[in-house]
């Protein structure tokens, strides 16, 4: 039983007082001790830079004794040569003008000759009348920061070197692809009496090897064979099919100039060669052009295997497709039907062959619509009556206008009968 006037201590009151006492003990550091042992350097200088006071932390970093520094050295004596120059030209003028300056990266000289990176902040202390009395400066150890910056710089240099190497590798690859792509096309178009020929090849991406192809070659003294097509896929495999297709069509046309027979031979070769687990096929339109020097006209026989129909641009200002319906993709079946057509080119007429990279170019602000057959026919009407090279040049400008809407390679081949008997010119 408790005596009168006495109450029991609240539970835990002793523990709370003990914690407060321990916390208070942590705050018993004197101001002088906090100054001397601070985690950063402190110093005070006269306005001429003479050091009047410096803490132990900064002395330890410098490797100096207090007696050798206080009243004997100026702040600039602690800096490297470059630091002194920066202090005189930038640091000190800004400090005098602004009254304070912070976060300046400098280096101090240590007793052993090493350099120590630091961040320096200074402020001027003014008297009651506004006159400057002294300069207080804090110095922070920036060695970890400098190491971090050096690591970032090294990583940046490595990244820049890797990027430069990647760009050089890409340039070499593009050069190799361009050479290989060119090897799949004729170096030049042969001269065809009474017919002007023009061709153009547009690569959608220099980083991809395309599968479009074309050719024009003599069959005999009067007739010339031609073809234009598009192999399924991209890259080296498509290039191999392109090479096989070109040489097969050339050989087939020389053996039998009938365009349907040439496509049937190509179909058999491709199906036998690629009938395993990696089928390969293509679309092709091929034909024979036979100029008639007596009439000044040229007869054309052609056949199509799944390829977009040719366009005929007439001298009278009209243009329309030459239908070749029903032709099957070349190489997809052991035997396939191929559709054929014939036409006569009068002076001023042009036969235009193209791959679907042209009609499937994306247009509009959102690049959602395809250019399409009808837009191409309307464009061709505006070129009707012009020579073959002018038609191809206009189409090249159209391809330029598509910009990034051109997703696929495009090949063009135009055969036109000049309006005069002058010497014809072939271009590509």
Short mmCIF file of C-alpha atoms in Angstrom, two decimals:
data_model
loop_
_atom_site.label_atom_id
_atom_site.label_comp_id
_atom_site.label_asym_id
_atom_site.label_seq_id
_atom_site.Cartn_x
_atom_site.Cartn_y
_atom_site.Cartn_z
CA UNK A 1 0.00 0.00 0.00
CA UNK A 2 1.39 3.45 -1.02
CA UNK A 3 2.07 6.19 1.51
CA UNK A 4 -0.08 9.36 1.41
CA UNK A 5 1.13 11.97 -1.21
CA UNK A 6 3.23 9.50 -3.23
CA UNK A 7 2.34 8.24 -6.76
CA UNK A 8 4.02 5.49 -8.68
CA UNK A 9 6.30 6.51 -11.64
CA UNK A 10 4.64 6.07 -15.06
CA UNK A 11 5.78 2.91 -16.79
CA UNK A 12 8.80 3.57 -19.03
CA UNK A 13 9.46 7.07 -17.72
CA UNK A 14 13.01 6.10 -16.75
CA UNK A 15 13.75 4.73 -20.23
CA UNK A 16 12.52 7.93 -21.88
CA UNK A 17 14.71 10.11 -19.66
CA UNK A 18 17.71 7.90 -20.41
CA UNK A 19 17.11 8.31 -24.19
CA UNK A 20 16.85 12.09 -23.82
CA UNK A 21 20.07 12.16 -21.87
CA UNK A 22 21.87 10.13 -24.50
CA UNK A 23 20.52 12.37 -27.29
CA UNK A 24 21.59 15.48 -25.37
CA UNK A 25 25.07 14.03 -24.99
CA UNK A 26 25.35 13.85 -28.76
CA UNK A 27 24.75 17.59 -28.95
CA UNK A 28 27.48 18.48 -26.50
CA UNK A 29 30.01 18.99 -29.34
CA UNK A 30 31.43 22.47 -29.02
CA UNK A 31 31.15 24.90 -31.89
CA UNK A 32 34.92 24.79 -32.21
CA UNK A 33 34.91 21.00 -32.46
CA UNK A 34 32.17 21.09 -35.08
CA UNK A 35 34.22 23.62 -37.09
CA UNK A 36 37.50 21.75 -36.82
CA UNK A 37 36.14 18.26 -37.53
CA UNK A 38 33.49 19.13 -40.13
CA UNK A 39 33.23 16.79 -43.15
CA UNK A 40 34.27 19.71 -45.37
CA UNK A 41 37.06 22.26 -45.31
CA UNK A 42 36.56 25.72 -43.81
CA UNK A 43 38.79 28.76 -44.04
CA UNK A 44 38.49 32.49 -43.57
CA UNK A 45 40.70 34.97 -45.38
CA UNK A 46 41.30 38.68 -45.36
CA UNK A 47 40.13 40.56 -48.42
CA UNK A 48 43.58 40.19 -49.98
CA UNK A 49 43.30 36.41 -49.62
CA UNK A 50 45.59 35.96 -46.60
CA UNK A 51 44.41 32.95 -44.62
CA UNK A 52 43.27 33.97 -41.13
CA UNK A 53 41.62 30.76 -40.03
CA UNK A 54 41.49 27.19 -41.36
CA UNK A 55 39.98 24.00 -39.97
CA UNK A 56 41.66 20.69 -39.30
CA UNK A 57 39.82 18.88 -42.11
CA UNK A 58 41.28 21.13 -44.79
CA UNK A 59 44.73 21.05 -43.22
CA UNK A 60 44.61 17.25 -43.34
CA UNK A 61 43.67 17.30 -47.02
CA UNK A 62 46.51 19.72 -47.74
CA UNK A 63 49.03 17.84 -45.61
CA UNK A 64 50.04 21.14 -43.97
CA UNK A 65 50.56 22.39 -40.42
CA UNK A 66 48.43 25.27 -39.17
CA UNK A 67 51.50 27.40 -38.33
CA UNK A 68 52.71 27.14 -41.94
CA UNK A 69 49.41 28.31 -43.35
CA UNK A 70 47.69 30.85 -41.10
CA UNK A 71 49.02 34.35 -41.74
CA UNK A 72 51.68 32.99 -44.10
CA UNK A 73 49.73 31.82 -47.17
CA UNK A 74 46.96 33.16 -49.31
CA UNK A 75 44.02 31.15 -50.60
CA UNK A 76 45.52 31.11 -54.09
CA UNK A 77 48.67 29.46 -52.69
CA UNK A 78 46.58 26.38 -52.01
CA UNK A 79 45.56 26.06 -55.68
CA UNK A 80 47.21 24.60 -58.74
CA UNK A 81 48.57 26.90 -61.45
CA UNK A 82 45.41 26.54 -63.49
CA UNK A 83 43.31 27.15 -60.39
CA UNK A 84 45.20 30.35 -59.60
CA UNK A 85 44.61 31.64 -63.11
CA UNK A 86 40.90 30.84 -62.94
CA UNK A 87 40.64 32.43 -59.50
CA UNK A 88 42.16 35.69 -60.70
CA UNK A 89 40.20 35.91 -63.97
CA UNK A 90 36.81 34.55 -62.94
CA UNK A 91 36.37 33.53 -59.31
CA UNK A 92 37.59 36.67 -57.55
CA UNK A 93 35.88 39.19 -59.91
CA UNK A 94 32.53 37.39 -59.61
CA UNK A 95 32.89 37.18 -55.83
CA UNK A 96 33.58 40.92 -55.55
CA UNK A 97 30.64 41.72 -57.84
CA UNK A 98 28.07 39.33 -56.36
CA UNK A 99 29.26 39.00 -52.78
CA UNK A 100 29.11 35.21 -52.99
CA UNK A 101 29.89 32.42 -55.41
CA UNK A 102 29.24 28.69 -55.13
CA UNK A 103 30.04 25.27 -56.54
CA UNK A 104 33.22 26.18 -58.42
CA UNK A 105 35.37 23.19 -59.40
CA UNK A 106 39.06 23.73 -58.58
CA UNK A 107 42.07 21.68 -57.55
CA UNK A 108 44.19 22.15 -54.44
CA UNK A 109 47.86 21.20 -54.13
CA UNK A 110 48.70 18.61 -51.51
CA UNK A 111 52.03 18.49 -49.70
CA UNK A 112 53.16 15.40 -51.61
CA UNK A 113 52.59 17.10 -54.96
CA UNK A 114 49.28 15.43 -55.73
CA UNK A 115 46.21 17.30 -56.83
CA UNK A 116 42.86 17.00 -55.10
CA UNK A 117 39.67 18.04 -56.91
CA UNK A 118 37.37 20.18 -54.78
CA UNK A 119 34.21 22.27 -55.02
CA UNK A 120 34.62 25.77 -53.57
CA UNK A 121 31.99 28.21 -52.33
CA UNK A 122 32.82 31.66 -50.89
CA UNK A 123 30.89 34.53 -49.33
CA UNK A 124 32.03 38.00 -48.23
CA UNK A 125 31.28 39.09 -44.64
CA UNK A 126 30.39 42.77 -44.41
CA UNK A 127 30.66 45.14 -41.44
CA UNK A 128 27.90 47.32 -39.99
CA UNK A 129 28.72 50.10 -42.45
CA UNK A 130 28.61 47.75 -45.43
CA UNK A 131 32.39 47.53 -45.76
CA UNK A 132 33.83 44.07 -46.68
CA UNK A 133 35.67 42.49 -43.76
CA UNK A 134 36.68 38.99 -44.73
CA UNK A 135 35.88 36.06 -47.01
CA UNK A 136 34.46 32.80 -45.67
CA UNK A 137 35.06 29.76 -47.86
CA UNK A 138 33.92 26.14 -47.75
CA UNK A 139 35.80 23.42 -49.61
CA UNK A 140 34.16 20.08 -50.47
CA UNK A 141 35.97 16.91 -51.44
CA UNK A 142 35.16 16.20 -55.11
CA UNK A 143 37.34 13.15 -55.62
CA UNK A 144 34.40 10.76 -55.83
CA UNK A 145 32.58 13.14 -58.13
CA UNK A 146 35.66 13.53 -60.33
CA UNK A 147 36.03 9.77 -60.54
CA UNK A 148 32.36 9.50 -61.47
CA UNK A 149 32.74 12.19 -64.12
CA UNK A 150 35.84 10.47 -65.47
CA UNK A 151 33.91 7.22 -65.69
CA UNK A 152 31.06 8.97 -67.49
CA UNK A 153 33.54 10.58 -69.88
CA UNK A 154 35.21 7.23 -70.54
CA UNK A 155 31.85 5.60 -71.15
CA UNK A 156 30.86 8.46 -73.44
CA UNK A 157 34.07 8.14 -75.45
CA UNK A 158 33.57 4.39 -75.72
CA UNK A 159 29.99 4.92 -76.85
CA UNK A 160 31.10 7.50 -79.43
CA UNK A 161 33.80 5.14 -80.67
CA UNK A 162 31.29 2.28 -80.89
CA UNK A 163 28.84 4.52 -82.74
CA UNK A 164 31.54 5.65 -85.16
CA UNK A 165 32.54 2.03 -85.73
CA UNK A 166 28.92 1.04 -86.28
CA UNK A 167 28.49 3.87 -88.79
CA UNK A 168 31.66 2.83 -90.60
CA UNK A 169 30.51 -0.81 -90.64
CA UNK A 170 27.12 0.26 -91.94
CA UNK A 171 28.73 2.37 -94.67
CA UNK A 172 30.87 -0.60 -95.74
CA UNK A 173 27.80 -2.84 -95.72
CA UNK A 174 25.84 -0.36 -97.79
CA UNK A 175 28.69 -0.13 -100.29
CA UNK A 176 28.83 -3.92 -100.54
CA UNK A 177 25.05 -4.16 -100.94
CA UNK A 178 25.10 -1.45 -103.62
CA UNK A 179 27.76 -3.31 -105.57
CA UNK A 180 25.89 -6.60 -105.24
CA UNK A 181 22.60 -4.93 -106.18
CA UNK A 182 24.19 -3.41 -109.26
CA UNK A 183 25.56 -6.80 -110.28
CA UNK A 184 21.96 -8.04 -110.53
CA UNK A 185 21.09 -5.33 -113.06
CA UNK A 186 22.47 -4.69 -116.56
CA UNK A 187 25.40 -2.29 -116.72
CA UNK A 188 23.70 -0.46 -119.58
CA UNK A 189 20.81 -0.96 -121.97
CA UNK A 190 21.67 -2.04 -125.51
CA UNK A 191 20.84 0.18 -128.46
CA UNK A 192 17.62 -0.95 -130.12
CA UNK A 193 17.12 0.43 -133.66
CA UNK A 194 13.87 2.32 -133.86
CA UNK A 195 13.17 2.06 -130.10
CA UNK A 196 14.25 4.23 -127.19
CA UNK A 197 14.72 2.41 -123.87
CA UNK A 198 15.04 3.88 -120.38
CA UNK A 199 15.26 2.21 -116.96
CA UNK A 200 15.47 3.24 -113.33
CA UNK A 201 15.99 1.34 -110.07
CA UNK A 202 15.08 2.88 -106.72
CA UNK A 203 16.21 1.21 -103.48
CA UNK A 204 13.83 1.82 -100.59
CA UNK A 205 16.60 1.22 -98.04
CA UNK A 206 20.40 1.11 -98.54
CA UNK A 207 20.54 -1.47 -95.74
CA UNK A 208 18.46 -4.06 -97.61
CA UNK A 209 19.24 -6.01 -100.73
CA UNK A 210 16.17 -5.85 -102.96
CA UNK A 211 14.69 -8.46 -105.28
CA UNK A 212 13.48 -6.29 -108.19
CA UNK A 213 15.15 -6.80 -111.58
CA UNK A 214 14.93 -5.90 -115.27
CA UNK A 215 16.82 -6.54 -118.50
CA UNK A 216 16.85 -5.77 -122.22
CA UNK A 217 18.89 -7.89 -124.62
CA UNK A 218 19.11 -8.86 -128.32
CA UNK A 219 17.50 -12.16 -129.36
CA UNK A 220 18.48 -12.05 -133.03
CA UNK A 221 19.14 -9.40 -135.61
CA UNK A 222 15.59 -8.00 -135.51
CA UNK A 223 14.07 -8.83 -132.14
CA UNK A 224 14.96 -7.87 -128.59
CA UNK A 225 13.89 -9.58 -125.39
CA UNK A 226 12.95 -7.71 -122.23
CA UNK A 227 11.68 -8.55 -118.76
CA UNK A 228 11.00 -6.95 -115.40
CA UNK A 229 10.05 -8.65 -112.15
CA UNK A 230 10.08 -8.86 -108.39
CA UNK A 231 11.37 -11.77 -106.31
CA UNK A 232 9.58 -12.66 -103.08
CA UNK A 233 11.57 -11.56 -100.02
CA UNK A 234 14.71 -9.52 -99.40
CA UNK A 235 18.33 -10.15 -98.63
CA UNK A 236 20.91 -12.63 -99.93
CA UNK A 237 18.33 -15.40 -100.54
CA UNK A 238 16.27 -13.10 -102.75
CA UNK A 239 19.44 -12.00 -104.55
CA UNK A 240 20.24 -15.62 -105.36
CA UNK A 241 16.76 -16.10 -106.84
CA UNK A 242 17.11 -12.85 -108.78
CA UNK A 243 20.38 -13.98 -110.32
CA UNK A 244 18.96 -17.38 -111.24
CA UNK A 245 15.84 -15.76 -112.71
CA UNK A 246 17.72 -13.28 -114.90
CA UNK A 247 20.04 -15.82 -116.47
CA UNK A 248 17.30 -18.41 -116.89
CA UNK A 249 15.02 -15.94 -118.70
CA UNK A 250 17.85 -14.80 -120.96
CA UNK A 251 18.77 -18.36 -121.89
CA UNK A 252 15.12 -19.39 -122.35
CA UNK A 253 14.36 -16.41 -124.62
CA UNK A 254 17.37 -17.19 -126.79
CA UNK A 255 16.21 -20.81 -127.09
CA UNK A 256 12.54 -19.95 -127.70
CA UNK A 257 11.58 -16.24 -127.97
CA UNK A 258 7.93 -16.90 -127.18
CA UNK A 259 7.31 -15.08 -123.85
CA UNK A 260 4.96 -17.77 -122.50
CA UNK A 261 7.55 -20.46 -123.24
CA UNK A 262 10.24 -18.41 -121.44
CA UNK A 263 8.06 -18.06 -118.33
CA UNK A 264 7.21 -21.77 -118.39
CA UNK A 265 10.92 -22.62 -118.43
CA UNK A 266 11.59 -20.25 -115.54
CA UNK A 267 8.67 -21.70 -113.60
CA UNK A 268 10.07 -25.22 -113.96
CA UNK A 269 13.57 -24.15 -112.90
CA UNK A 270 12.42 -22.24 -109.81
CA UNK A 271 10.00 -24.94 -108.67
CA UNK A 272 12.59 -27.69 -109.00
CA UNK A 273 15.26 -25.63 -107.28
CA UNK A 274 13.11 -24.34 -104.39
CA UNK A 275 10.45 -27.01 -103.92
CA UNK A 276 11.82 -28.02 -100.49
CA UNK A 277 11.24 -26.32 -97.16
CA UNK A 278 12.05 -22.82 -98.45
CA UNK A 279 9.87 -22.15 -101.51
CA UNK A 280 10.84 -19.18 -103.64
CA UNK A 281 8.82 -17.50 -106.35
CA UNK A 282 8.53 -14.23 -108.23
CA UNK A 283 6.31 -12.10 -110.39
CA UNK A 284 7.59 -11.43 -113.92
CA UNK A 285 6.47 -9.73 -117.09
CA UNK A 286 8.57 -10.52 -120.14
CA UNK A 287 8.27 -9.97 -123.84
CA UNK A 288 9.69 -9.44 -127.30
CA UNK A 289 9.85 -6.12 -129.10
CA UNK A 290 10.33 -6.13 -132.88
CA UNK A 291 10.82 -2.75 -134.56
CA UNK A 292 9.68 -2.39 -138.17
CA UNK A 293 12.00 0.00 -139.97
CA UNK A 294 9.57 0.24 -142.89
CA UNK A 295 6.57 1.51 -140.93
CA UNK A 296 8.43 3.09 -138.00
CA UNK A 297 6.30 1.07 -135.61
CA UNK A 298 7.27 -1.70 -133.15
CA UNK A 299 5.36 -4.86 -132.35
CA UNK A 300 5.28 -6.15 -128.78
CA UNK A 301 4.41 -9.60 -127.49
CA UNK A 302 4.50 -10.13 -123.76
CA UNK A 303 3.44 -12.57 -121.06
CA UNK A 304 2.88 -12.08 -117.33
CA UNK A 305 3.28 -14.31 -114.34
CA UNK A 306 1.35 -12.61 -111.54
CA UNK A 307 2.89 -9.20 -112.30
CA UNK A 308 1.10 -5.82 -112.50
CA UNK A 309 -0.12 -5.07 -115.99
CA UNK A 310 2.03 -2.95 -118.30
CA UNK A 311 0.94 0.58 -119.15
CA UNK A 312 0.81 1.86 -122.72
CA UNK A 313 1.17 5.62 -123.11
CA UNK A 314 -0.10 6.74 -126.52
CA UNK A 315 1.02 9.69 -128.60
CA UNK A 316 -2.56 10.99 -128.65
CA UNK A 317 -2.40 11.77 -124.90
CA UNK A 318 -4.12 8.65 -123.59
CA UNK A 319 -2.76 5.91 -121.33
CA UNK A 320 -4.16 2.58 -120.28
CA UNK A 321 -3.18 -0.82 -118.95
CA UNK A 322 -2.44 -3.71 -121.27
CA UNK A 323 -4.41 -6.48 -119.50
CA UNK A 324 -2.68 -9.78 -118.75
CA UNK A 325 -5.20 -11.49 -116.44
CA UNK A 326 -4.88 -14.94 -114.95
CA UNK A 327 -1.10 -15.27 -114.92
CA UNK A 328 0.10 -17.25 -111.90
CA UNK A 329 3.12 -16.51 -109.70
CA UNK A 330 6.25 -18.01 -111.25
CA UNK A 331 7.71 -20.98 -109.37
CA UNK A 332 4.82 -21.67 -106.99
CA UNK A 333 3.43 -24.75 -108.85
CA UNK A 334 5.07 -27.41 -111.04
CA UNK A 335 3.18 -26.07 -114.06
CA UNK A 336 1.30 -22.78 -114.27
CA UNK A 337 -0.75 -20.82 -116.79
CA UNK A 338 0.65 -17.52 -118.01
CA UNK A 339 -1.35 -14.84 -119.72
CA UNK A 340 -0.13 -13.10 -122.88
CA UNK A 341 -0.94 -9.92 -124.80
CA UNK A 342 0.19 -8.06 -127.91
CA UNK A 343 0.25 -4.43 -128.95
CA UNK A 344 1.70 -2.13 -131.58
CA UNK A 345 3.70 0.92 -130.58
CA UNK A 346 3.32 3.81 -133.00
CA UNK A 347 5.71 6.78 -133.08
CA UNK A 348 5.28 8.65 -129.78
CA UNK A 349 3.94 5.58 -127.93
CA UNK A 350 5.71 4.15 -124.85
CA UNK A 351 5.36 0.81 -123.07
CA UNK A 352 5.96 1.11 -119.31
CA UNK A 353 6.81 -1.80 -117.00
CA UNK A 354 7.08 -1.30 -113.23
CA UNK A 355 7.18 -3.24 -109.96
CA UNK A 356 4.58 -2.89 -107.21
CA UNK A 357 6.82 -0.71 -105.05
CA UNK A 358 5.39 2.15 -107.13
CA UNK A 359 1.67 1.40 -106.74
CA UNK A 360 2.02 0.28 -103.11
CA UNK A 361 3.79 3.42 -101.94
CA UNK A 362 1.99 4.94 -98.92
CA UNK A 363 0.54 8.41 -99.37
CA UNK A 364 -1.34 11.00 -97.35
CA UNK A 365 -0.38 12.80 -94.17
CA UNK A 366 -0.86 9.62 -92.13
CA UNK A 367 0.77 7.38 -94.78
CA UNK A 368 -2.30 5.12 -94.61
CA UNK A 369 -3.42 5.08 -98.28
CA UNK A 370 -1.70 3.27 -101.16
CA UNK A 371 -0.88 5.14 -104.35
CA UNK A 372 -2.72 2.53 -106.45
CA UNK A 373 -3.24 1.64 -110.11
CA UNK A 374 -5.67 4.41 -110.99
CA UNK A 375 -3.42 7.14 -109.61
CA UNK A 376 -0.57 5.71 -111.67
CA UNK A 377 -2.72 5.64 -114.82
CA UNK A 378 -3.77 9.26 -114.24
CA UNK A 379 -0.12 10.24 -113.78
CA UNK A 380 0.80 8.37 -116.97
CA UNK A 381 -1.81 10.32 -118.94
CA UNK A 382 0.14 13.47 -118.11
CA UNK A 383 3.28 11.88 -119.57
CA UNK A 384 1.68 10.40 -122.69
CA UNK A 385 3.39 11.38 -125.93
CA UNK A 386 6.72 12.07 -124.19
CA UNK A 387 9.84 10.02 -124.99
CA UNK A 388 10.71 7.02 -122.80
CA UNK A 389 13.52 8.75 -120.91
CA UNK A 390 11.22 11.68 -120.02
CA UNK A 391 8.56 9.27 -118.74
CA UNK A 392 11.10 7.50 -116.51
CA UNK A 393 12.49 10.81 -115.30
CA UNK A 394 9.01 11.97 -114.31
CA UNK A 395 8.36 8.71 -112.45
CA UNK A 396 11.69 9.09 -110.65
CA UNK A 397 10.49 12.47 -109.39
CA UNK A 398 7.25 10.84 -108.27
CA UNK A 399 9.22 8.29 -106.26
CA UNK A 400 11.16 11.12 -104.65
CA UNK A 401 7.88 12.77 -103.65
CA UNK A 402 6.77 9.65 -101.75
CA UNK A 403 9.60 10.17 -99.23
CA UNK A 404 9.38 7.70 -96.37
CA UNK A 405 6.17 6.33 -97.86
CA UNK A 406 8.24 4.25 -100.26
CA UNK A 407 8.55 0.94 -98.42
CA UNK A 408 9.65 -1.32 -101.27
CA UNK A 409 12.21 -1.19 -104.03
CA UNK A 410 10.94 -0.08 -107.44
CA UNK A 411 12.16 -0.98 -110.92
CA UNK A 412 11.04 0.86 -114.08
CA UNK A 413 11.58 -0.07 -117.74
CA UNK A 414 10.16 2.01 -120.59
CA UNK A 415 10.28 1.18 -124.33
CA UNK A 416 9.16 3.93 -126.66
CA UNK A 417 9.07 4.56 -130.40
CA UNK A 418 10.51 7.99 -131.23
CA UNK A 419 8.44 10.41 -133.22
CA UNK A 420 11.31 10.92 -135.69
CA UNK A 421 13.76 8.61 -137.38
CA UNK A 422 16.64 10.19 -135.48
CA UNK A 423 19.09 8.05 -133.60
CA UNK A 424 17.49 6.65 -130.45
CA UNK A 425 18.97 7.04 -126.99
CA UNK A 426 18.80 4.47 -124.23
CA UNK A 427 19.19 5.52 -120.59
CA UNK A 428 19.13 3.93 -117.15
#
